[in-house]
Short mmCIF file of N, CA and C in Angstrom, two decimals:
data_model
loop_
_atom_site.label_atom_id
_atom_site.label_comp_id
_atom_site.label_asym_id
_atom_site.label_seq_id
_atom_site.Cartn_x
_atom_site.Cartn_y
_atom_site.Cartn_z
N UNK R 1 0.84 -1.19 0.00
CA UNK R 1 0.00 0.00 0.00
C UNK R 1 0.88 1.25 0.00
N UNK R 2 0.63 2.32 -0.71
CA UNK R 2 0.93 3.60 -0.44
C UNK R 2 1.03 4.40 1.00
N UNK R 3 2.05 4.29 1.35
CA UNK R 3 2.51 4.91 2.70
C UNK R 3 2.44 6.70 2.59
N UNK R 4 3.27 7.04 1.59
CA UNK R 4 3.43 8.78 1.73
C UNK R 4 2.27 9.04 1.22
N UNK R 5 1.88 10.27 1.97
CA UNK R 5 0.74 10.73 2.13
C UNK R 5 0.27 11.99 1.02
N UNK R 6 1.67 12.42 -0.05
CA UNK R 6 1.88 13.18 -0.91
C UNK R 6 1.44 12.33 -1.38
N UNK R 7 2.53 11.25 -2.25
CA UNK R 7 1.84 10.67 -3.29
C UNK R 7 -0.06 10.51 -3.28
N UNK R 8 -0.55 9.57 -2.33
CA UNK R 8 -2.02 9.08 -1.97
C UNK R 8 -2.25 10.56 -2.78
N UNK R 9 -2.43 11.66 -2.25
CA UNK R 9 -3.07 12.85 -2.91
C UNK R 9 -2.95 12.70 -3.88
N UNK R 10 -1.84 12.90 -4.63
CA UNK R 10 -1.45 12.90 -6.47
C UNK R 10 -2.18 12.36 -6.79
N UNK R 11 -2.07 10.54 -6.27
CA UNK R 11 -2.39 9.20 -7.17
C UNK R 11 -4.59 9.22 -7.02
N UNK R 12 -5.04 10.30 -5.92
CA UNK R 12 -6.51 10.36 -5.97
C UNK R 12 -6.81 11.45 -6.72
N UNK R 13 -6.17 12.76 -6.77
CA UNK R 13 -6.19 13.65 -7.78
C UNK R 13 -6.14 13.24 -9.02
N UNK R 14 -5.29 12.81 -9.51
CA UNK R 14 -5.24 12.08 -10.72
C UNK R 14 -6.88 10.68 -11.27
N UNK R 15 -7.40 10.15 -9.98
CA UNK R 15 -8.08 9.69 -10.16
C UNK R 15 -9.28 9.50 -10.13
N UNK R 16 -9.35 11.16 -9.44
CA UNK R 16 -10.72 11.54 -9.57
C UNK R 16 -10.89 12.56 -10.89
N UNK R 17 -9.84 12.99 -11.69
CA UNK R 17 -9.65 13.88 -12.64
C UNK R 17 -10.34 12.99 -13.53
N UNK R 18 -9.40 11.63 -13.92
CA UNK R 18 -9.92 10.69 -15.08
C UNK R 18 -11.43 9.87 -14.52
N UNK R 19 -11.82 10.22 -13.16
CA UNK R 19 -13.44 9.89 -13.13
C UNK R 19 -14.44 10.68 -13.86
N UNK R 20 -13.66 12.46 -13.49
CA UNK R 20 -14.78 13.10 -13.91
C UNK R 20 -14.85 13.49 -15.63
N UNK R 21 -13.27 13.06 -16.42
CA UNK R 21 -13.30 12.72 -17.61
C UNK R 21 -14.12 11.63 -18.11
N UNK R 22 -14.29 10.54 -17.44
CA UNK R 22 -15.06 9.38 -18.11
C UNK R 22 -16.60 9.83 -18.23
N UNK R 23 -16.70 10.77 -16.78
CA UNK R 23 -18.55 11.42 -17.35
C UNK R 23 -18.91 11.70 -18.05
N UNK R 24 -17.67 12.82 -18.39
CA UNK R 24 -17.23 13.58 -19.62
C UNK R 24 -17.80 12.51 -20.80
N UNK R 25 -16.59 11.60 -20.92
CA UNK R 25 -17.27 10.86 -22.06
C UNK R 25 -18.62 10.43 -22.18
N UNK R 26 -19.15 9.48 -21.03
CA UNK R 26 -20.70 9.03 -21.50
C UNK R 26 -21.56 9.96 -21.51
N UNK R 27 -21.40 11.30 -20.93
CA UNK R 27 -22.39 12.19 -22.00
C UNK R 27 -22.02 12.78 -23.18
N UNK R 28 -21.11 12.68 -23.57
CA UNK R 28 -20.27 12.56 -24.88
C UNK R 28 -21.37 11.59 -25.83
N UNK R 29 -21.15 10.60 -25.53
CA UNK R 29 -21.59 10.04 -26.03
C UNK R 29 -23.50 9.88 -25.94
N UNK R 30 -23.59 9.55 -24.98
CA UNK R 30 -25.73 10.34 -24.64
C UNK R 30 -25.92 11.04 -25.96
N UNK R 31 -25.14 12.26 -25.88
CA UNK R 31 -25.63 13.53 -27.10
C UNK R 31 -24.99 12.78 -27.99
N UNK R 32 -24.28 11.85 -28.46
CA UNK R 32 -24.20 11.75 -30.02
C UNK R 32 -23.08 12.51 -30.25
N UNK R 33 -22.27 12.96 -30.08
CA UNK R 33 -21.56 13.73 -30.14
C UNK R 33 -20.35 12.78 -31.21
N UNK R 34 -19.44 13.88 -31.80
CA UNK R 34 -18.73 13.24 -33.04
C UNK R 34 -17.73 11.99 -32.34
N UNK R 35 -17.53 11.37 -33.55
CA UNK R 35 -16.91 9.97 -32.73
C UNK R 35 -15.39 10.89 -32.43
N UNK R 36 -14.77 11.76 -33.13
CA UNK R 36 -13.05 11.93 -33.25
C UNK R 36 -13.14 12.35 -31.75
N UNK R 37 -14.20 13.43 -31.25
CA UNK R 37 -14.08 13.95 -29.92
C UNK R 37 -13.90 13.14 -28.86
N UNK R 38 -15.18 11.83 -28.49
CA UNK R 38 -15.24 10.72 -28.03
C UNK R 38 -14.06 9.95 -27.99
N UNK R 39 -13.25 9.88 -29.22
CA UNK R 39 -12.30 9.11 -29.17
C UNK R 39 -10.83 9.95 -27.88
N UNK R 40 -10.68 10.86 -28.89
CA UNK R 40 -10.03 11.81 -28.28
C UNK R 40 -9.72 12.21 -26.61
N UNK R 41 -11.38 11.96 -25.84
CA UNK R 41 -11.76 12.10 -24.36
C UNK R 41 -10.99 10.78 -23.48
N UNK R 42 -11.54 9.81 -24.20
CA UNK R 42 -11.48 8.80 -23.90
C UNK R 42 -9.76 8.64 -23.47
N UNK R 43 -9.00 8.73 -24.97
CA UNK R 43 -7.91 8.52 -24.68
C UNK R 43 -6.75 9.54 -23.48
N UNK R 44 -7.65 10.44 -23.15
CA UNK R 44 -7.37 11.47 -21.86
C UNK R 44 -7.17 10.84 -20.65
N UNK R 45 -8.46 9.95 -20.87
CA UNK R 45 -9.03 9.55 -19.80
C UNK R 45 -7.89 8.36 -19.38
N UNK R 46 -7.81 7.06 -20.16
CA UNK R 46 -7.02 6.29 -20.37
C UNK R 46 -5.34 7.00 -19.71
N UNK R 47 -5.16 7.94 -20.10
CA UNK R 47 -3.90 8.21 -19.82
C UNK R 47 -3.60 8.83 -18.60
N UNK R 48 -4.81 9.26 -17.50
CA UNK R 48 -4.83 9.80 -16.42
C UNK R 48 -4.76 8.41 -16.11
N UNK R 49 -5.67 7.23 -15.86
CA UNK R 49 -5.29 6.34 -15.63
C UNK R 49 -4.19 6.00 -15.88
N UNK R 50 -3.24 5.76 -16.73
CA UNK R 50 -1.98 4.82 -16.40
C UNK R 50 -1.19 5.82 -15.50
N UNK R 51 -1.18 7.20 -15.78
CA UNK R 51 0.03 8.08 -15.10
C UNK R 51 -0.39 7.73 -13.50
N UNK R 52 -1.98 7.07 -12.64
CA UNK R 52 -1.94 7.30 -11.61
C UNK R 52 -1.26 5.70 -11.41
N UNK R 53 -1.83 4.55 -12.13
CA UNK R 53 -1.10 3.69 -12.04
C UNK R 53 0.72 3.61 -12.18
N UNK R 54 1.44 4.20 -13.02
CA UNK R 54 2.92 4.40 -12.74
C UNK R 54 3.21 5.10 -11.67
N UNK R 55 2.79 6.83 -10.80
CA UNK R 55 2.49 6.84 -9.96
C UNK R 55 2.44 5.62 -8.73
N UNK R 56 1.61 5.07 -8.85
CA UNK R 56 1.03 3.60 -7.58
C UNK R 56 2.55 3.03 -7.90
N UNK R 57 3.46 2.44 -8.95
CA UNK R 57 4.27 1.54 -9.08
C UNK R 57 5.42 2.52 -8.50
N UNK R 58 5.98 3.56 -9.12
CA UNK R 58 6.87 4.07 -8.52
C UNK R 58 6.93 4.41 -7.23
N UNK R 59 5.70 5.00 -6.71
CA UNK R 59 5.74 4.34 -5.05
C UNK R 59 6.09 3.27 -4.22
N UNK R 60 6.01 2.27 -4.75
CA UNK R 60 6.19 0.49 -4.52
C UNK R 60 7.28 0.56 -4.86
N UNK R 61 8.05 0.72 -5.57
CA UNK R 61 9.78 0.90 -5.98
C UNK R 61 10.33 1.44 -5.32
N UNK R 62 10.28 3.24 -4.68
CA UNK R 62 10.66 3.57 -3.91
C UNK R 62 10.75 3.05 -2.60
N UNK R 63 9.15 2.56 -1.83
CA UNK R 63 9.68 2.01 -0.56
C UNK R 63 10.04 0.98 -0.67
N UNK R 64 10.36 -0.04 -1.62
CA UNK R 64 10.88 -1.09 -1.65
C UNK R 64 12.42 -1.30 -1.23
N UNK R 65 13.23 -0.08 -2.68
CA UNK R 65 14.62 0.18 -2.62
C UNK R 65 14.70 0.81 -1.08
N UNK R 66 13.94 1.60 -0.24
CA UNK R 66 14.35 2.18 0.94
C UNK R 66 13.91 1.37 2.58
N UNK R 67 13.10 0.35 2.39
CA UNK R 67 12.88 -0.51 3.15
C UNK R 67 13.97 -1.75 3.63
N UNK R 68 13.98 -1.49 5.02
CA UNK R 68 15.33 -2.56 5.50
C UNK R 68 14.83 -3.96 5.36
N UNK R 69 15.76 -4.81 4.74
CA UNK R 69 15.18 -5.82 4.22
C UNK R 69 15.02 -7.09 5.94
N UNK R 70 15.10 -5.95 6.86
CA UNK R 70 14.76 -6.99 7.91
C UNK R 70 13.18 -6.73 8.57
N UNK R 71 12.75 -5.52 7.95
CA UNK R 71 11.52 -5.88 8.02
C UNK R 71 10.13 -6.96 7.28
N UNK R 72 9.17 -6.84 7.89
CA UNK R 72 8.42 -8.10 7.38
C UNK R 72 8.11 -7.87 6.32
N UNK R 73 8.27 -6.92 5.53
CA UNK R 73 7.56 -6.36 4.17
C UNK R 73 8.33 -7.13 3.43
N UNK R 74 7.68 -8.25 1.88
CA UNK R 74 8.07 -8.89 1.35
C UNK R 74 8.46 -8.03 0.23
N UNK R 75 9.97 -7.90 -0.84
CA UNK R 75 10.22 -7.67 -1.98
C UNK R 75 9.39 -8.46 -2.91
N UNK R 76 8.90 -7.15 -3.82
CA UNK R 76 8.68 -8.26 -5.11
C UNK R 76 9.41 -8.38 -5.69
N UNK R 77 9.04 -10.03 -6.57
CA UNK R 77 10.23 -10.14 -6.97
C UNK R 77 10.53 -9.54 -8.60
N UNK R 78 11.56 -9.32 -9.66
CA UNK R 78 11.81 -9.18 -10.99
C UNK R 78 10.53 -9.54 -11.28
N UNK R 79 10.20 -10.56 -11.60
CA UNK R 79 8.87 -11.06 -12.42
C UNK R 79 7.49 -10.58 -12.15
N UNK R 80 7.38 -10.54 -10.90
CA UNK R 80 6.00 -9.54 -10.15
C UNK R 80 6.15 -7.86 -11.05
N UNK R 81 7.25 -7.19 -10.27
CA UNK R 81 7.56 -6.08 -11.13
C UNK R 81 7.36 -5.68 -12.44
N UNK R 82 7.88 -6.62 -13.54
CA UNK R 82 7.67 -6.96 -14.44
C UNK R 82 5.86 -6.83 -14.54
N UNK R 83 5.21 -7.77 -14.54
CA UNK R 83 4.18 -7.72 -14.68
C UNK R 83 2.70 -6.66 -14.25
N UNK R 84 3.42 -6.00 -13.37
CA UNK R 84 2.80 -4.49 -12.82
C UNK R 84 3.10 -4.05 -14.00
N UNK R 85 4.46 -3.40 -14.40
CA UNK R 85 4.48 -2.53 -16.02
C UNK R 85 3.75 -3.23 -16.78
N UNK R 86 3.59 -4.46 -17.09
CA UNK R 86 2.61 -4.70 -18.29
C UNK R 86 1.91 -4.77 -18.42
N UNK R 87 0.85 -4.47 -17.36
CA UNK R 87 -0.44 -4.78 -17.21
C UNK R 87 -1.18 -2.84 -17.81
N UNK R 88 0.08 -2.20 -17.59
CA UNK R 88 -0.50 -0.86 -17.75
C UNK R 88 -0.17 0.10 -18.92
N UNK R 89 1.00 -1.19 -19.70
CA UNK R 89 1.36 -1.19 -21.14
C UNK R 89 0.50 -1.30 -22.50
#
């Protein structure tokens, strides 16, 4: 979980931004509105999402690299890591 209390802000700012973009879109879409615009919103939207998701990961990296590895907090491992970036690729 997200410990610093900066980031948490960013990573909900960011995710309430691309909530109130997605409204954006489905009344976008309600009115009929042109597909290029729709498309266009959408992909806004999409991209507030991943920036809060890289956000979320670079947090997890940071306290990872700064966490004493004698606490109980488990490293993930290469392959876990790995698969966080690709999921948002």
């Amino acid at each position: 979980m997200i410990s610093d209390q900066d980031t948490v802000t960013q990573v909900r700012n960011r995710l309430r931004r691309a909530h109130g973009q997605l409204a954006g879109v489905i009344a976008m879409i309600d009115e009929g509105r042109d597909c290029k615009d729709v498309v266009t919103q959408l992909a806004a939207v999409s991209r507030a999402l991943d920036r809060a998701g890289f956000k979320i990961i670079a947090s997890g990296l940071r306290e990872c690299l700064t966490t004493d590895n004698d606490d109980e907090i488990e490293a993930m491992t290469e392959e876990e890591l790995e698969k966080l970036f690709l999921a948002l690729a």
